[in-house]
Amino acid sequence: MTTYICRSRNNWFSKNLNEAAFESSFTILPNGGGGVFSWSSSSPRVSYTTDVPLTGATLYTVSYTMIDLAGNSSPGSFTFTVDSTPPFAYPPVLS
C-alpha cells in the first residue's frame, strides 16, 4: 500500500521541508506499522509505503507535522478507508 501526500486541505509543502522532522511525526492509525518514505526530487511530493497490509473497510487516520528549515510548523491529518470490495466481474458471454 502506498499513500501519496501532496496536499491535505490547506497544507502545502516545498522542498524546504525538514524531511526528518516530517518522517518522525508521521503516523497511520490504527496499526499502520512502519514503512519507507520516498521523497520526490522533481516535485513537492512524498510517498510512504507501509510494511504491513492495511485492512479493508477500516478507517485510517494519517497525522503529520510539516516543519520547514526555519522551524515553522503546520500539523495536518486526513482519513481514508481501504476499499475491499472486489471489482465486478461480468459473466462470460456464451455463443
Coordinates of N, CA, C and O in Angstrom, one line a residue:
M1 N 0.9 -1.2 0.0 CA 0.0 0.0 0.0 C 0.9 1.2 0.0 O 1.8 1.4 0.8
T2 N 0.7 2.1 -0.9 CA 1.4 3.4 -0.9 C 0.4 4.5 -0.8 O -0.6 4.6 -1.4
T3 N 0.8 5.4 0.2 CA 0.0 6.6 0.4 C 0.7 7.8 -0.1 O 1.9 8.0 0.3
Y4 N 0.1 8.6 -1.0 CA 0.8 9.8 -1.6 C 0.3 11.0 -0.9 O -0.9 11.1 -0.8
I5 N 1.1 11.8 -0.4 CA 0.7 13.0 0.3 C 1.3 14.2 -0.5 O 2.5 14.3 -0.6
C6 N 0.4 15.0 -1.1 CA 0.8 16.1 -1.8 C 0.2 17.4 -1.2 O 0.8 18.4 -1.1
R7 N -1.1 17.2 -0.8 CA -1.8 18.4 -0.2 C -2.9 17.8 0.7 O -3.5 16.8 0.4
S8 N -3.0 18.4 1.8 CA -4.1 18.0 2.7 C -4.8 19.2 3.2 O -4.2 20.0 4.0
R9 N -5.9 19.5 2.7 CA -6.7 20.7 3.0 C -5.9 21.9 2.6 O -5.6 22.1 1.4
N10 N -5.4 22.7 3.5 CA -4.7 23.9 3.2 C -3.2 23.8 3.3 O -2.5 24.8 3.3
N11 N -2.7 22.6 3.6 CA -1.3 22.4 3.8 C -0.6 22.0 2.6 O -0.8 21.0 2.0
W12 N 0.4 22.8 2.2 CA 1.3 22.5 1.0 C 2.7 22.5 1.6 O 3.0 23.2 2.6
F13 N 3.6 21.8 1.0 CA 5.0 21.9 1.4 C 5.9 22.1 0.2 O 5.5 21.8 -0.9
S14 N 7.0 22.6 0.5 CA 8.0 22.8 -0.5 C 9.3 22.0 -0.2 O 9.3 21.3 0.7
K15 N 10.3 22.2 -1.1 CA 11.5 21.4 -0.9 C 12.3 21.9 0.4 O 13.2 21.3 0.7
N16 N 11.8 23.0 1.0 CA 12.5 23.4 2.2 C 12.0 22.7 3.5 O 12.2 23.2 4.6
L17 N 11.2 21.7 3.3 CA 10.6 21.0 4.4 C 11.7 20.2 5.1 O 12.6 19.6 4.5
N18 N 11.7 20.1 6.5 CA 12.6 19.3 7.3 C 12.1 17.9 7.1 O 11.2 17.5 7.8
E19 N 12.7 17.1 6.3 CA 12.2 15.8 6.0 C 12.3 14.9 7.2 O 11.4 14.1 7.5
A20 N 13.4 14.9 8.0 CA 13.5 14.1 9.2 C 12.4 14.4 10.2 O 11.8 13.5 10.8
A21 N 12.1 15.6 10.4 CA 11.0 16.0 11.3 C 9.7 15.5 10.9 O 8.9 15.1 11.6
F22 N 9.4 15.7 9.5 CA 8.2 15.2 9.0 C 8.0 13.7 9.2 O 7.0 13.2 9.7
E23 N 9.1 12.9 8.9 CA 9.0 11.5 9.0 C 8.8 11.1 10.4 O 8.1 10.1 10.7
S24 N 9.5 11.7 11.4 CA 9.3 11.3 12.8 C 7.9 11.7 13.3 O 7.5 11.0 14.3
S25 N 7.2 12.6 12.7 CA 5.9 13.0 13.2 C 4.8 12.2 12.5 O 3.6 12.2 12.9
F26 N 5.1 11.4 11.5 CA 4.1 10.8 10.6 C 3.6 9.5 11.3 O 4.3 8.6 11.7
T27 N 2.2 9.4 11.4 CA 1.6 8.2 11.9 C 0.4 7.8 11.1 O -0.2 8.6 10.5
I28 N 0.1 6.5 11.0 CA -1.1 6.0 10.4 C -1.7 5.1 11.5 O -1.1 4.1 12.0
L29 N -2.9 5.5 11.9 CA -3.7 4.7 13.0 C -5.0 4.2 12.4 O -5.6 5.0 11.6
P30 N -5.5 3.1 12.8 CA -4.9 2.1 13.7 C -3.8 1.2 13.0 O -4.0 0.9 11.8
N31 N -2.8 0.9 13.6 CA -1.8 -0.1 13.2 C -1.3 0.1 11.7 O -1.4 -0.8 11.0
G32 N -0.8 1.3 11.4 CA -0.2 1.5 10.1 C 1.2 0.9 10.0 O 1.8 0.9 8.9
G33 N 1.7 0.4 11.1 CA 3.0 -0.2 11.1 C 4.1 0.8 10.8 O 3.9 2.0 10.8
G34 N 5.3 0.3 10.4 CA 6.4 1.1 9.9 C 6.3 1.2 8.4 O 5.4 0.6 7.8
G35 N 7.3 1.8 7.8 CA 7.3 1.9 6.4 C 8.5 2.7 5.9 O 9.4 3.0 6.6
V36 N 8.4 3.0 4.6 CA 9.5 3.6 3.9 C 9.0 4.9 3.2 O 8.0 4.8 2.5
F37 N 9.7 6.0 3.4 CA 9.4 7.3 2.8 C 10.2 7.4 1.5 O 11.4 6.9 1.5
S38 N 9.6 8.0 0.5 CA 10.4 8.3 -0.7 C 10.1 9.7 -1.1 O 8.9 10.0 -1.4
W39 N 11.1 10.6 -1.2 CA 10.9 12.0 -1.5 C 11.2 12.2 -2.9 O 12.2 11.8 -3.5
S40 N 10.3 13.0 -3.6 CA 10.5 13.3 -5.0 C 11.5 14.5 -5.1 O 11.4 15.4 -4.3
S41 N 12.4 14.4 -6.1 CA 13.3 15.5 -6.3 C 12.8 16.4 -7.3 O 13.3 17.5 -7.5
S42 N 11.7 16.1 -8.0 CA 11.2 17.0 -9.1 C 9.9 17.7 -8.7 O 9.5 18.5 -9.5
S43 N 9.3 17.3 -7.6 CA 8.0 17.9 -7.2 C 7.8 17.9 -5.7 O 8.5 17.0 -5.1
P44 N 7.0 18.7 -5.1 CA 6.8 18.7 -3.7 C 5.9 17.5 -3.3 O 4.8 17.7 -3.0
R45 N 6.5 16.3 -3.4 CA 5.7 15.1 -3.1 C 6.5 14.1 -2.3 O 7.7 13.9 -2.5
V46 N 5.9 13.4 -1.4 CA 6.5 12.3 -0.7 C 5.5 11.1 -0.7 O 4.3 11.3 -0.7
S47 N 6.1 9.9 -0.9 CA 5.2 8.7 -0.8 C 5.7 7.9 0.3 O 6.8 8.0 0.8
Y48 N 4.8 7.2 0.9 CA 5.0 6.3 2.0 C 4.5 4.9 1.7 O 3.3 4.8 1.3
T49 N 5.3 3.9 1.9 CA 4.9 2.5 1.6 C 4.9 1.8 3.0 O 5.9 1.7 3.6
T50 N 3.7 1.3 3.4 CA 3.6 0.6 4.7 C 4.3 -0.7 4.5 O 4.4 -1.3 3.5
D51 N 4.8 -1.2 5.7 CA 5.4 -2.6 5.7 C 4.4 -3.6 6.2 O 4.8 -4.7 6.5
V52 N 3.2 -3.2 6.5 CA 2.1 -4.1 6.9 C 0.9 -3.9 5.9 O 0.7 -2.8 5.5
P53 N 0.2 -5.0 5.6 CA -1.0 -4.8 4.8 C -2.1 -4.0 5.6 O -2.3 -4.2 6.8
L54 N -2.8 -3.1 4.9 CA -3.9 -2.3 5.5 C -5.2 -3.1 5.3 O -5.4 -3.7 4.3
T55 N -6.0 -3.2 6.4 CA -7.2 -4.0 6.4 C -8.3 -3.2 5.6 O -8.5 -2.0 5.8
G56 N -9.1 -4.0 4.8 CA -10.2 -3.4 4.1 C -11.3 -3.0 5.0 O -11.4 -3.5 6.2
A57 N -12.1 -2.0 4.6 CA -13.2 -1.5 5.3 C -12.8 -0.9 6.7 O -13.6 -0.9 7.6
T58 N -11.6 -0.5 6.9 CA -11.1 0.1 8.1 C -10.8 1.6 7.9 O -10.2 2.0 6.9
L59 N -11.3 2.5 8.8 CA -11.0 3.9 8.7 C -9.6 4.1 9.3 O -9.3 3.8 10.4
Y60 N -8.7 4.7 8.5 CA -7.3 5.0 8.9 C -7.2 6.5 9.0 O -7.8 7.3 8.2
T61 N -6.4 7.0 10.0 CA -6.1 8.4 10.1 C -4.6 8.6 10.0 O -3.8 8.0 10.7
V62 N -4.2 9.5 9.0 CA -2.8 9.8 8.8 C -2.6 11.2 9.5 O -3.4 12.1 9.2
S63 N -1.6 11.3 10.4 CA -1.3 12.5 11.0 C 0.2 12.8 10.8 O 1.0 11.9 10.7
Y64 N 0.5 14.1 10.7 CA 1.9 14.5 10.4 C 2.0 16.0 10.8 O 1.0 16.7 11.0
T65 N 3.3 16.4 10.9 CA 3.6 17.9 11.1 C 4.6 18.2 10.1 O 5.7 17.6 10.0
M66 N 4.3 19.3 9.3 CA 5.3 19.8 8.4 C 6.1 20.9 9.1 O 5.5 21.8 9.7
I67 N 7.4 20.8 9.1 CA 8.3 21.8 9.7 C 9.3 22.2 8.6 O 10.0 21.4 8.1
D68 N 9.3 23.5 8.4 CA 10.3 24.0 7.4 C 11.7 24.2 8.1 O 11.8 24.0 9.3
L69 N 12.7 24.5 7.3 CA 14.0 24.6 7.8 C 14.2 25.8 8.8 O 15.1 25.9 9.5
A70 N 13.2 26.7 8.7 CA 13.3 27.9 9.7 C 12.6 27.6 11.0 O 12.6 28.4 11.9
G71 N 12.0 26.4 11.1 CA 11.3 25.9 12.3 C 9.8 26.2 12.4 O 9.2 25.9 13.4
N72 N 9.2 26.8 11.3 CA 7.8 27.0 11.3 C 7.1 25.6 11.1 O 7.6 24.8 10.3
S73 N 6.0 25.4 11.8 CA 5.4 24.1 11.7 C 3.9 24.2 11.4 O 3.2 25.3 11.7
S74 N 3.4 23.2 10.8 CA 1.9 23.1 10.4 C 1.5 21.7 10.5 O 1.9 20.9 9.7
P75 N 0.7 21.4 11.5 CA 0.2 20.0 11.6 C -0.9 19.7 10.6 O -1.6 20.7 10.1
G76 N -1.1 18.5 10.2 CA -2.1 18.1 9.3 C -2.6 16.7 9.5 O -1.8 15.9 10.2
S77 N -3.7 16.3 9.0 CA -4.2 15.0 9.1 C -5.3 14.8 8.0 O -5.8 15.7 7.5
F78 N -5.5 13.5 7.7 CA -6.6 13.1 6.8 C -6.9 11.7 7.1 O -6.2 11.0 7.7
T79 N -8.1 11.3 6.6 CA -8.6 9.9 6.8 C -8.8 9.3 5.5 O -9.1 9.9 4.5
F80 N -8.8 7.9 5.5 CA -9.1 7.2 4.3 C -9.6 5.8 4.7 O -9.3 5.3 5.8
T81 N -10.3 5.1 3.8 CA -10.7 3.8 4.0 C -10.3 2.9 2.9 O -10.4 3.3 1.7
V82 N -9.7 1.8 3.2 CA -9.3 0.8 2.1 C -10.6 0.1 1.6 O -11.4 -0.5 2.4
D83 N -10.8 0.2 0.3 CA -12.0 -0.4 -0.3 C -11.7 -1.9 -0.6 O -10.8 -2.2 -1.3
S84 N -12.4 -2.8 0.1 CA -12.1 -4.2 0.0 C -13.1 -4.9 -0.9 O -13.2 -6.1 -1.0
T85 N -14.0 -4.1 -1.6 CA -15.0 -4.7 -2.5 C -14.3 -5.1 -3.8 O -13.6 -4.4 -4.4
P86 N -14.5 -6.4 -4.1 CA -13.8 -6.9 -5.3 C -14.5 -6.2 -6.5 O -15.7 -5.9 -6.5
P87 N -13.8 -6.0 -7.6 CA -14.4 -5.4 -8.8 C -15.4 -6.4 -9.4 O -15.4 -7.6 -9.2
F88 N -16.4 -5.7 -10.0 CA -17.5 -6.5 -10.6 C -16.9 -7.3 -11.8 O -16.2 -6.8 -12.6
A89 N -17.3 -8.6 -11.8 CA -16.8 -9.4 -12.9 C -18.0 -9.8 -13.8 O -19.0 -10.4 -13.3
Y90 N -18.0 -9.3 -15.0 CA -19.1 -9.6 -16.0 C -19.1 -11.1 -16.2 O -18.1 -11.8 -16.4
P91 N -20.3 -11.7 -16.3 CA -20.4 -13.2 -16.7 C -19.9 -13.4 -18.1 O -20.0 -12.5 -18.9
P92 N -19.4 -14.5 -18.3 CA -18.9 -14.8 -19.7 C -20.0 -14.9 -20.7 O -21.2 -15.2 -20.4
V93 N -19.7 -14.4 -21.9 CA -20.7 -14.4 -23.0 C -20.6 -15.8 -23.7 O -19.6 -16.2 -24.2
L94 N -21.7 -16.5 -23.7 CA -21.7 -17.8 -24.4 C -22.4 -17.6 -25.8 O -23.4 -17.0 -25.9
S95 N -21.7 -18.1 -26.8 CA -22.3 -18.0 -28.1 C -22.6 -19.3 -28.7 O -22.3 -20.4 -28.3

